[in-house]
Structures are given as C-alpha cells and as structure tokens.
Amino acid sequence: GAGVSQSPSNKVTEKGKDVELRCDPISGHTALYWYRQRLGQGLEFLIYFQGNSAPDKSGLPSDRFSAERTGESVSTLTIQRTQQEDSAVYLCASSVDGGPNEKLFFGSGTQLSVL
Amino acid sequence: QKEVEQDPGPLSVPEGAIVSLNCTYSNSAFQYFMWYRQYSRKGPELLMYTYSSGNKEDGRFTAQVDKSSKYISLFIRDSQPSDSATYLCAMSGPTGFQKLVFGTGTRLLVSP
C-alpha cells in the first residue's frame, strides 16, 4: 500500500473489555513497531517485530498487552481487560528491514478511549 | 526524571521568524538524534536525524547536537504557516531507529 494503515481510527470501549488494534505496514517492510502516545506525553515504545518474531517487547506495560504479526505483514495489538489508563493513541510504524539507519514510517494511529 | 525533556509550548511566532526548538536528555548512551513533525491526527514524520554530535542542514531546517551538554536543537528559518505542527525530538542508543525515546513534543504556531 501507499503507507502504513491502521484500523480502526477511533475506538471507544468500556472498562474491562478487550480490544484489538490492527496495523497494515508498507508492503515489503519487514520491521514493524508499536508505540503509544498518551495525552501530554511522548511516544512510548511498546514492541518491535522483525518478520513475525518480536526480538524486543520490553515496552509492553503489562501482561494485559500482547501483539502478534503474521505473514510478515499485518500486526494486531490486543489489550485485555482495558483500563482507563490505556486511553491513548496507538501508533504503528514500519521500516524496510529494521536496520539502525532505517527510517520509520508511521500510520495515523488508533485513538483508544476507555470509559 | 524523564530521559528526554522537551518544553510542550505552545510556541507562537510570526511568519518569517527563526524558530528554535530544543531538547535535553540524560542518557549518555544515546547516539542517534532525530526530529519528527506531527500534524494533528497524523503520525509523526521524520524531518532530520543526526548520528553523534554535530550539525546537519536540510533546506530551511538545521539540526544541532551537543553531546557534551546533552542538548539538541532544531532551527527553522523563514518559518511558514505550514510549519505549524508539533515537533518531537527522539533519540536512541546503538540499536538506532529500532527503539526510540521521544520527548513530549513542542507545539509550534506560525501566524501569517
């Protein structure tokens, strides 16, 4: 595709519900990243995929958060038993091969609101 | 204390002004220094990056890194209303772009 695509663009859920956020990276990009942007705070690294493997998931804030990637393409970030502090914009990015100088291309994000 | 500190602004300037945006950091292991621009409801877009210390210029934009002071700057010359956005600094260690630490962003408003 032309860019990184994320869906849904907005998600409102009730506390305690599970949510799934989807990311379609740029075609051919092997590296994929998830970041979280809470109001008034900088982007926080969550997880990095190289292919379908996650060599670094150190940023996942708790075991309620999980992510997977299949076919070296689509990735899903799942948040179980959502809490109000999970409200944020969840951003996905991809790069060609995850090398140290490889530019990240970000999607427009999913705005998650937990009521 | 946050690893990266950035004044959230907003910073309001008239069109044509020179803009100076800054970040300080505490982690001496940072080697890659980047500036991203983020328009409302969009993802960040990389403007410039510098490896280690020094200056880098790209059109109206100049990035400076002073590792001795743990201080980085982005200068925008001849600012335009289209430059109005949030500017995020980001940094990383040897892994480069794989794992970035971001500042909170500075909101810039350029008035015609």
PDB file of C-alpha atoms in Angstrom:
ATOM      1  CA  GLY A   1       0.000   0.000   0.000  1.00  0.00           C
ATOM      2  CA  ALA A   2       0.914   3.659  -0.159  1.00  0.00           C
ATOM      3  CA  GLY A   3       1.509   3.984   3.552  1.00  0.00           C
ATOM      4  CA  VAL A   4       1.013   2.374   6.941  1.00  0.00           C
ATOM      5  CA  SER A   5      -2.667   1.761   7.534  1.00  0.00           C
ATOM      6  CA  GLN A   6      -4.240   1.392  10.971  1.00  0.00           C
ATOM      7  CA  SER A   7      -7.757   0.415  11.932  1.00  0.00           C
ATOM      8  CA  PRO A   8      -9.975   1.419  13.483  1.00  0.00           C
ATOM      9  CA  SER A   9      -9.042   5.096  13.536  1.00  0.00           C
ATOM     10  CA  ASN A  10     -11.132   5.534  16.686  1.00  0.00           C
ATOM     11  CA  LYS A  11     -12.261   3.010  19.275  1.00  0.00           C
ATOM     12  CA  VAL A  12     -14.413   3.666  22.317  1.00  0.00           C
ATOM     13  CA  THR A  13     -14.752   0.813  24.774  1.00  0.00           C
ATOM     14  CA  GLU A  14     -15.907   0.150  28.290  1.00  0.00           C
ATOM     15  CA  LYS A  15     -13.511  -0.600  31.096  1.00  0.00           C
ATOM     16  CA  GLY A  16     -12.858  -4.323  31.330  1.00  0.00           C
ATOM     17  CA  LYS A  17     -13.498  -5.091  27.656  1.00  0.00           C
ATOM     18  CA  ASP A  18     -10.869  -6.484  25.287  1.00  0.00           C
ATOM     19  CA  VAL A  19      -9.822  -4.558  22.171  1.00  0.00           C
ATOM     20  CA  GLU A  20      -7.851  -5.408  19.037  1.00  0.00           C
ATOM     21  CA  LEU A  21      -5.975  -2.826  17.021  1.00  0.00           C
ATOM     22  CA  ARG A  22      -4.761  -3.595  13.521  1.00  0.00           C
ATOM     23  CA  CYS A  23      -1.755  -2.411  11.554  1.00  0.00           C
ATOM     24  CA  ASP A  24      -1.019  -2.956   7.859  1.00  0.00           C
ATOM     25  CA  PRO A  25       2.602  -1.967   7.184  1.00  0.00           C
ATOM     26  CA  ILE A  26       4.022  -0.750   3.911  1.00  0.00           C
ATOM     27  CA  SER A  27       4.303  -3.676   1.532  1.00  0.00           C
ATOM     28  CA  GLY A  28       7.732  -5.281   1.709  1.00  0.00           C
ATOM     29  CA  HIS A  29       8.705  -3.735   5.044  1.00  0.00           C
ATOM     30  CA  THR A  30       9.999  -6.470   7.327  1.00  0.00           C
ATOM     31  CA  ALA A  31      10.229  -4.391  10.517  1.00  0.00           C
ATOM     32  CA  LEU A  32       7.137  -3.240  12.383  1.00  0.00           C
ATOM     33  CA  TYR A  33       6.796  -1.193  15.572  1.00  0.00           C
ATOM     34  CA  TRP A  34       4.054  -0.263  18.005  1.00  0.00           C
ATOM     35  CA  TYR A  35       4.186   2.941  20.043  1.00  0.00           C
ATOM     36  CA  ARG A  36       1.703   4.522  22.460  1.00  0.00           C
ATOM     37  CA  GLN A  37       1.105   8.276  22.760  1.00  0.00           C
ATOM     38  CA  ARG A  38      -0.767   9.323  25.882  1.00  0.00           C
ATOM     39  CA  LEU A  39      -2.078  12.849  26.220  1.00  0.00           C
ATOM     40  CA  GLY A  40       0.705  15.269  27.134  1.00  0.00           C
ATOM     41  CA  GLN A  41       3.372  12.578  26.940  1.00  0.00           C
ATOM     42  CA  GLY A  42       5.902  11.484  24.376  1.00  0.00           C
ATOM     43  CA  LEU A  43       5.569   8.369  22.300  1.00  0.00           C
ATOM     44  CA  GLU A  44       6.364   5.235  24.290  1.00  0.00           C
ATOM     45  CA  PHE A  45       7.913   2.205  22.600  1.00  0.00           C
ATOM     46  CA  LEU A  46       5.841  -0.947  23.035  1.00  0.00           C
ATOM     47  CA  ILE A  47       7.188  -3.694  20.778  1.00  0.00           C
ATOM     48  CA  TYR A  48       9.304  -4.315  17.670  1.00  0.00           C
ATOM     49  CA  PHE A  49       8.819  -7.094  15.124  1.00  0.00           C
ATOM     50  CA  GLN A  50      11.399  -8.365  12.671  1.00  0.00           C
ATOM     51  CA  GLY A  51       9.423 -10.580  10.346  1.00  0.00           C
ATOM     52  CA  ASN A  52       6.977 -12.478  12.541  1.00  0.00           C
ATOM     53  CA  SER A  53       9.270 -12.521  15.560  1.00  0.00           C
ATOM     54  CA  ALA A  54       9.416  -9.928  18.336  1.00  0.00           C
ATOM     55  CA  PRO A  55      13.044  -9.508  19.427  1.00  0.00           C
ATOM     56  CA  ASP A  56      12.093  -6.617  21.702  1.00  0.00           C
ATOM     57  CA  LYS A  57       8.803  -6.450  23.572  1.00  0.00           C
ATOM     58  CA  SER A  58      10.239  -4.702  26.584  1.00  0.00           C
ATOM     59  CA  GLY A  59       7.814  -1.773  26.301  1.00  0.00           C
ATOM     60  CA  LEU A  60       4.596  -3.737  26.770  1.00  0.00           C
ATOM     61  CA  PRO A  61       3.284  -2.245  30.039  1.00  0.00           C
ATOM     62  CA  SER A  62       1.634  -5.350  31.470  1.00  0.00           C
ATOM     63  CA  ASP A  63       0.548  -8.873  30.637  1.00  0.00           C
ATOM     64  CA  ARG A  64      -2.799  -7.448  29.507  1.00  0.00           C
ATOM     65  CA  PHE A  65      -0.968  -6.279  26.372  1.00  0.00           C
ATOM     66  CA  SER A  66       0.039  -8.662  23.607  1.00  0.00           C
ATOM     67  CA  ALA A  67       0.868  -8.389  19.935  1.00  0.00           C
ATOM     68  CA  GLU A  68       1.349 -10.713  17.045  1.00  0.00           C
ATOM     69  CA  ARG A  69       2.341 -10.498  13.431  1.00  0.00           C
ATOM     70  CA  THR A  70       1.524 -12.952  10.702  1.00  0.00           C
ATOM     71  CA  GLY A  71       2.769 -13.452   7.169  1.00  0.00           C
ATOM     72  CA  GLU A  72       5.414 -10.801   7.788  1.00  0.00           C
ATOM     73  CA  SER A  73       2.609  -8.346   7.193  1.00  0.00           C
ATOM     74  CA  VAL A  74      -0.398  -7.498   9.336  1.00  0.00           C
ATOM     75  CA  SER A  75       0.055  -6.999  13.067  1.00  0.00           C
ATOM     76  CA  THR A  76      -2.550  -6.968  15.815  1.00  0.00           C
ATOM     77  CA  LEU A  77      -2.137  -5.343  19.219  1.00  0.00           C
ATOM     78  CA  THR A  78      -4.537  -6.778  21.784  1.00  0.00           C
ATOM     79  CA  ILE A  79      -5.371  -5.169  25.101  1.00  0.00           C
ATOM     80  CA  GLN A  80      -7.315  -7.365  27.524  1.00  0.00           C
ATOM     81  CA  ARG A  81      -9.483  -6.073  30.366  1.00  0.00           C
ATOM     82  CA  THR A  82      -8.937  -2.459  29.328  1.00  0.00           C
ATOM     83  CA  GLN A  83      -8.371   0.185  31.986  1.00  0.00           C
ATOM     84  CA  GLN A  84      -8.877   3.943  31.773  1.00  0.00           C
ATOM     85  CA  GLU A  85      -5.113   4.492  31.785  1.00  0.00           C
ATOM     86  CA  ASP A  86      -4.956   2.574  28.499  1.00  0.00           C
ATOM     87  CA  SER A  87      -6.635   5.531  26.778  1.00  0.00           C
ATOM     88  CA  ALA A  88      -4.122   6.812  24.231  1.00  0.00           C
ATOM     89  CA  VAL A  89      -3.263   6.959  20.562  1.00  0.00           C
ATOM     90  CA  TYR A  90      -1.655   3.705  19.471  1.00  0.00           C
ATOM     91  CA  LEU A  91       0.742   4.239  16.590  1.00  0.00           C
ATOM     92  CA  CYS A  92       2.200   1.640  14.286  1.00  0.00           C
ATOM     93  CA  ALA A  93       5.290   2.162  12.147  1.00  0.00           C
ATOM     94  CA  SER A  94       7.236   0.077   9.666  1.00  0.00           C
ATOM     95  CA  SER A  95      10.674   0.213   8.108  1.00  0.00           C
ATOM     96  CA  VAL A  96      12.389  -1.633   5.290  1.00  0.00           C
ATOM     97  CA  ASP A  97      14.487  -4.029   7.357  1.00  0.00           C
ATOM     98  CA  GLY A  98      14.861  -2.613  10.863  1.00  0.00           C
ATOM     99  CA  GLY A  99      18.460  -1.530  10.357  1.00  0.00           C
ATOM    100  CA  PRO A 100      19.838   1.199  12.648  1.00  0.00           C
ATOM    101  CA  ASN A 101      19.551   3.875   9.953  1.00  0.00           C
ATOM    102  CA  GLU A 102      16.238   2.761   8.528  1.00  0.00           C
ATOM    103  CA  LYS A 103      13.591   5.461   8.571  1.00  0.00           C
ATOM    104  CA  LEU A 104      10.307   4.648  10.309  1.00  0.00           C
ATOM    105  CA  PHE A 105       7.039   5.384   8.533  1.00  0.00           C
ATOM    106  CA  PHE A 106       4.162   5.931  10.940  1.00  0.00           C
ATOM    107  CA  GLY A 107       0.472   5.368  10.458  1.00  0.00           C
ATOM    108  CA  SER A 108      -2.111   7.877  11.682  1.00  0.00           C
ATOM    109  CA  GLY A 109      -2.847   5.829  14.763  1.00  0.00           C
ATOM    110  CA  THR A 110      -5.847   4.426  16.588  1.00  0.00           C
ATOM    111  CA  GLN A 111      -7.361   6.720  19.209  1.00  0.00           C
ATOM    112  CA  LEU A 112      -8.480   4.426  22.039  1.00  0.00           C
ATOM    113  CA  SER A 113     -10.852   5.786  24.665  1.00  0.00           C
ATOM    114  CA  VAL A 114     -11.703   3.611  27.661  1.00  0.00           C
ATOM    115  CA  LEU A 115     -14.772   4.801  29.542  1.00  0.00           C
TER     116      LEU A 115
ATOM    117  CA  GLN B   1      13.239  12.375  35.800  1.00  0.00           C
ATOM    118  CA  LYS B   2      12.364  11.702  32.171  1.00  0.00           C
ATOM    119  CA  GLU B   3      15.159  10.560  29.867  1.00  0.00           C
ATOM    120  CA  VAL B   4      14.222  13.262  27.353  1.00  0.00           C
ATOM    121  CA  GLU B   5      12.849  16.676  28.306  1.00  0.00           C
ATOM    122  CA  GLN B   6      11.080  18.982  25.877  1.00  0.00           C
ATOM    123  CA  ASP B   7       9.084  22.151  26.501  1.00  0.00           C
ATOM    124  CA  PRO B   8       5.496  21.474  25.351  1.00  0.00           C
ATOM    125  CA  GLY B   9       4.870  25.092  24.303  1.00  0.00           C
ATOM    126  CA  PRO B  10       2.879  26.301  22.505  1.00  0.00           C
ATOM    127  CA  LEU B  11       5.444  28.463  20.771  1.00  0.00           C
ATOM    128  CA  SER B  12       3.830  31.228  18.706  1.00  0.00           C
ATOM    129  CA  VAL B  13       5.838  33.148  16.103  1.00  0.00           C
ATOM    130  CA  PRO B  14       5.059  35.372  13.121  1.00  0.00           C
ATOM    131  CA  GLU B  15       5.668  34.156   9.598  1.00  0.00           C
ATOM    132  CA  GLY B  16       9.307  34.580   8.569  1.00  0.00           C
ATOM    133  CA  ALA B  17      10.710  34.230  12.084  1.00  0.00           C
ATOM    134  CA  ILE B  18      13.565  31.927  13.026  1.00  0.00           C
ATOM    135  CA  VAL B  19      12.334  29.184  15.318  1.00  0.00           C
ATOM    136  CA  SER B  20      14.476  27.358  17.851  1.00  0.00           C
ATOM    137  CA  LEU B  21      13.252  24.064  19.331  1.00  0.00           C
ATOM    138  CA  ASN B  22      15.247  22.210  21.956  1.00  0.00           C
ATOM    139  CA  CYS B  23      15.522  19.022  23.954  1.00  0.00           C
ATOM    140  CA  THR B  24      17.735  17.898  26.783  1.00  0.00           C
ATOM    141  CA  TYR B  25      18.471  14.318  27.694  1.00  0.00           C
ATOM    142  CA  SER B  26      20.106  12.373  30.482  1.00  0.00           C
ATOM    143  CA  ASN B  27      21.212   9.088  28.882  1.00  0.00           C
ATOM    144  CA  SER B  28      24.807   9.379  27.655  1.00  0.00           C
ATOM    145  CA  ALA B  29      24.342   6.179  25.606  1.00  0.00           C
ATOM    146  CA  PHE B  30      22.133   7.974  23.071  1.00  0.00           C
ATOM    147  CA  GLN B  31      23.838   8.117  19.669  1.00  0.00           C
ATOM    148  CA  TYR B  32      21.026   8.824  17.197  1.00  0.00           C
ATOM    149  CA  PHE B  33      19.130  12.093  17.433  1.00  0.00           C
ATOM    150  CA  MET B  34      16.018  12.805  15.397  1.00  0.00           C
ATOM    151  CA  TRP B  35      13.374  15.409  14.845  1.00  0.00           C
ATOM    152  CA  TYR B  36       9.851  14.433  13.838  1.00  0.00           C
ATOM    153  CA  ARG B  37       6.992  16.678  12.766  1.00  0.00           C
ATOM    154  CA  GLN B  38       3.443  15.669  13.646  1.00  0.00           C
ATOM    155  CA  TYR B  39       0.352  17.318  12.253  1.00  0.00           C
ATOM    156  CA  SER B  40      -2.931  16.980  14.104  1.00  0.00           C
ATOM    157  CA  ARG B  41      -4.430  13.483  13.861  1.00  0.00           C
ATOM    158  CA  LYS B  42      -1.474  12.220  11.829  1.00  0.00           C
ATOM    159  CA  GLY B  43       1.517  10.053  12.624  1.00  0.00           C
ATOM    160  CA  PRO B  44       4.965  11.590  13.134  1.00  0.00           C
ATOM    161  CA  GLU B  45       7.074  12.210  10.043  1.00  0.00           C
ATOM    162  CA  LEU B  46      10.873  12.176  10.203  1.00  0.00           C
ATOM    163  CA  LEU B  47      12.406  15.563   9.381  1.00  0.00           C
ATOM    164  CA  MET B  48      16.078  15.001  10.119  1.00  0.00           C
ATOM    165  CA  TYR B  49      18.409  12.756  12.008  1.00  0.00           C
ATOM    166  CA  THR B  50      21.988  13.081  13.181  1.00  0.00           C
ATOM    167  CA  TYR B  51      24.375  10.416  14.321  1.00  0.00           C
ATOM    168  CA  SER B  52      26.523  11.526  17.272  1.00  0.00           C
ATOM    169  CA  SER B  53      27.467  15.206  17.557  1.00  0.00           C
ATOM    170  CA  GLY B  54      27.481  17.997  15.028  1.00  0.00           C
ATOM    171  CA  ASN B  55      25.218  19.948  12.737  1.00  0.00           C
ATOM    172  CA  LYS B  56      23.096  18.945   9.796  1.00  0.00           C
ATOM    173  CA  GLU B  57      21.278  21.241   7.404  1.00  0.00           C
ATOM    174  CA  ASP B  58      18.397  20.495   5.057  1.00  0.00           C
ATOM    175  CA  GLY B  59      16.811  23.465   3.347  1.00  0.00           C
ATOM    176  CA  ARG B  60      15.271  25.723   5.996  1.00  0.00           C
ATOM    177  CA  PHE B  61      15.975  23.209   8.769  1.00  0.00           C
ATOM    178  CA  THR B  62      19.175  22.824  10.806  1.00  0.00           C
ATOM    179  CA  ALA B  63      19.706  20.216  13.496  1.00  0.00           C
ATOM    180  CA  GLN B  64      22.420  20.558  16.116  1.00  0.00           C
ATOM    181  CA  VAL B  65      23.649  18.048  18.675  1.00  0.00           C
ATOM    182  CA  ASP B  66      25.880  18.898  21.625  1.00  0.00           C
ATOM    183  CA  LYS B  67      26.619  15.625  23.380  1.00  0.00           C
ATOM    184  CA  SER B  68      28.820  17.303  25.990  1.00  0.00           C
ATOM    185  CA  SER B  69      25.811  19.302  27.195  1.00  0.00           C
ATOM    186  CA  LYS B  70      23.251  16.600  26.341  1.00  0.00           C
ATOM    187  CA  TYR B  71      21.331  19.194  24.347  1.00  0.00           C
ATOM    188  CA  ILE B  72      19.865  19.099  20.853  1.00  0.00           C
ATOM    189  CA  SER B  73      18.244  21.812  18.780  1.00  0.00           C
ATOM    190  CA  LEU B  74      16.219  22.249  15.634  1.00  0.00           C
ATOM    191  CA  PHE B  75      16.241  25.614  13.896  1.00  0.00           C
ATOM    192  CA  ILE B  76      13.659  26.589  11.296  1.00  0.00           C
ATOM    193  CA  ARG B  77      14.489  29.600   9.139  1.00  0.00           C
ATOM    194  CA  ASP B  78      11.888  31.712   7.367  1.00  0.00           C
ATOM    195  CA  SER B  79       9.079  29.907   9.176  1.00  0.00           C
ATOM    196  CA  GLN B  80       5.827  29.400   7.270  1.00  0.00           C
ATOM    197  CA  PRO B  81       2.246  28.842   8.470  1.00  0.00           C
ATOM    198  CA  SER B  82       2.542  25.326   7.022  1.00  0.00           C
ATOM    199  CA  ASP B  83       5.265  24.668   9.618  1.00  0.00           C
ATOM    200  CA  SER B  84       2.587  24.840  12.327  1.00  0.00           C
ATOM    201  CA  ALA B  85       2.684  21.399  13.921  1.00  0.00           C
ATOM    202  CA  THR B  86       4.054  19.549  16.918  1.00  0.00           C
ATOM    203  CA  TYR B  87       7.789  18.868  16.760  1.00  0.00           C
ATOM    204  CA  LEU B  88       9.051  15.796  18.564  1.00  0.00           C
ATOM    205  CA  CYS B  89      12.650  15.055  19.370  1.00  0.00           C
ATOM    206  CA  ALA B  90      13.630  11.400  19.585  1.00  0.00           C
ATOM    207  CA  MET B  91      16.800   9.568  20.496  1.00  0.00           C
ATOM    208  CA  SER B  92      18.205   6.092  20.633  1.00  0.00           C
ATOM    209  CA  GLY B  93      21.262   4.109  21.519  1.00  0.00           C
ATOM    210  CA  PRO B  94      23.213   1.700  19.322  1.00  0.00           C
ATOM    211  CA  THR B  95      20.021   0.000  18.061  1.00  0.00           C
ATOM    212  CA  GLY B  96      19.288   3.128  16.083  1.00  0.00           C
ATOM    213  CA  PHE B  97      15.753   3.523  14.854  1.00  0.00           C
ATOM    214  CA  GLN B  98      14.612   0.232  16.357  1.00  0.00           C
ATOM    215  CA  LYS B  99      13.790   1.663  19.754  1.00  0.00           C
ATOM    216  CA  LEU B 100      13.256   5.389  20.091  1.00  0.00           C
ATOM    217  CA  VAL B 101      12.807   7.536  23.195  1.00  0.00           C
ATOM    218  CA  PHE B 102      10.663  10.574  22.441  1.00  0.00           C
ATOM    219  CA  GLY B 103      10.225  13.955  24.034  1.00  0.00           C
ATOM    220  CA  THR B 104       6.705  15.170  24.716  1.00  0.00           C
ATOM    221  CA  GLY B 105       6.735  17.440  21.668  1.00  0.00           C
ATOM    222  CA  THR B 106       6.615  21.223  21.254  1.00  0.00           C
ATOM    223  CA  ARG B 107       3.566  22.703  19.575  1.00  0.00           C
ATOM    224  CA  LEU B 108       4.561  25.423  17.088  1.00  0.00           C
ATOM    225  CA  LEU B 109       2.121  28.010  15.735  1.00  0.00           C
ATOM    226  CA  VAL B 110       3.267  30.244  12.862  1.00  0.00           C
ATOM    227  CA  SER B 111       0.877  33.078  12.176  1.00  0.00           C
ATOM    228  CA  PRO B 112       0.595  34.750   8.744  1.00  0.00           C
TER     229      PRO B 112
END
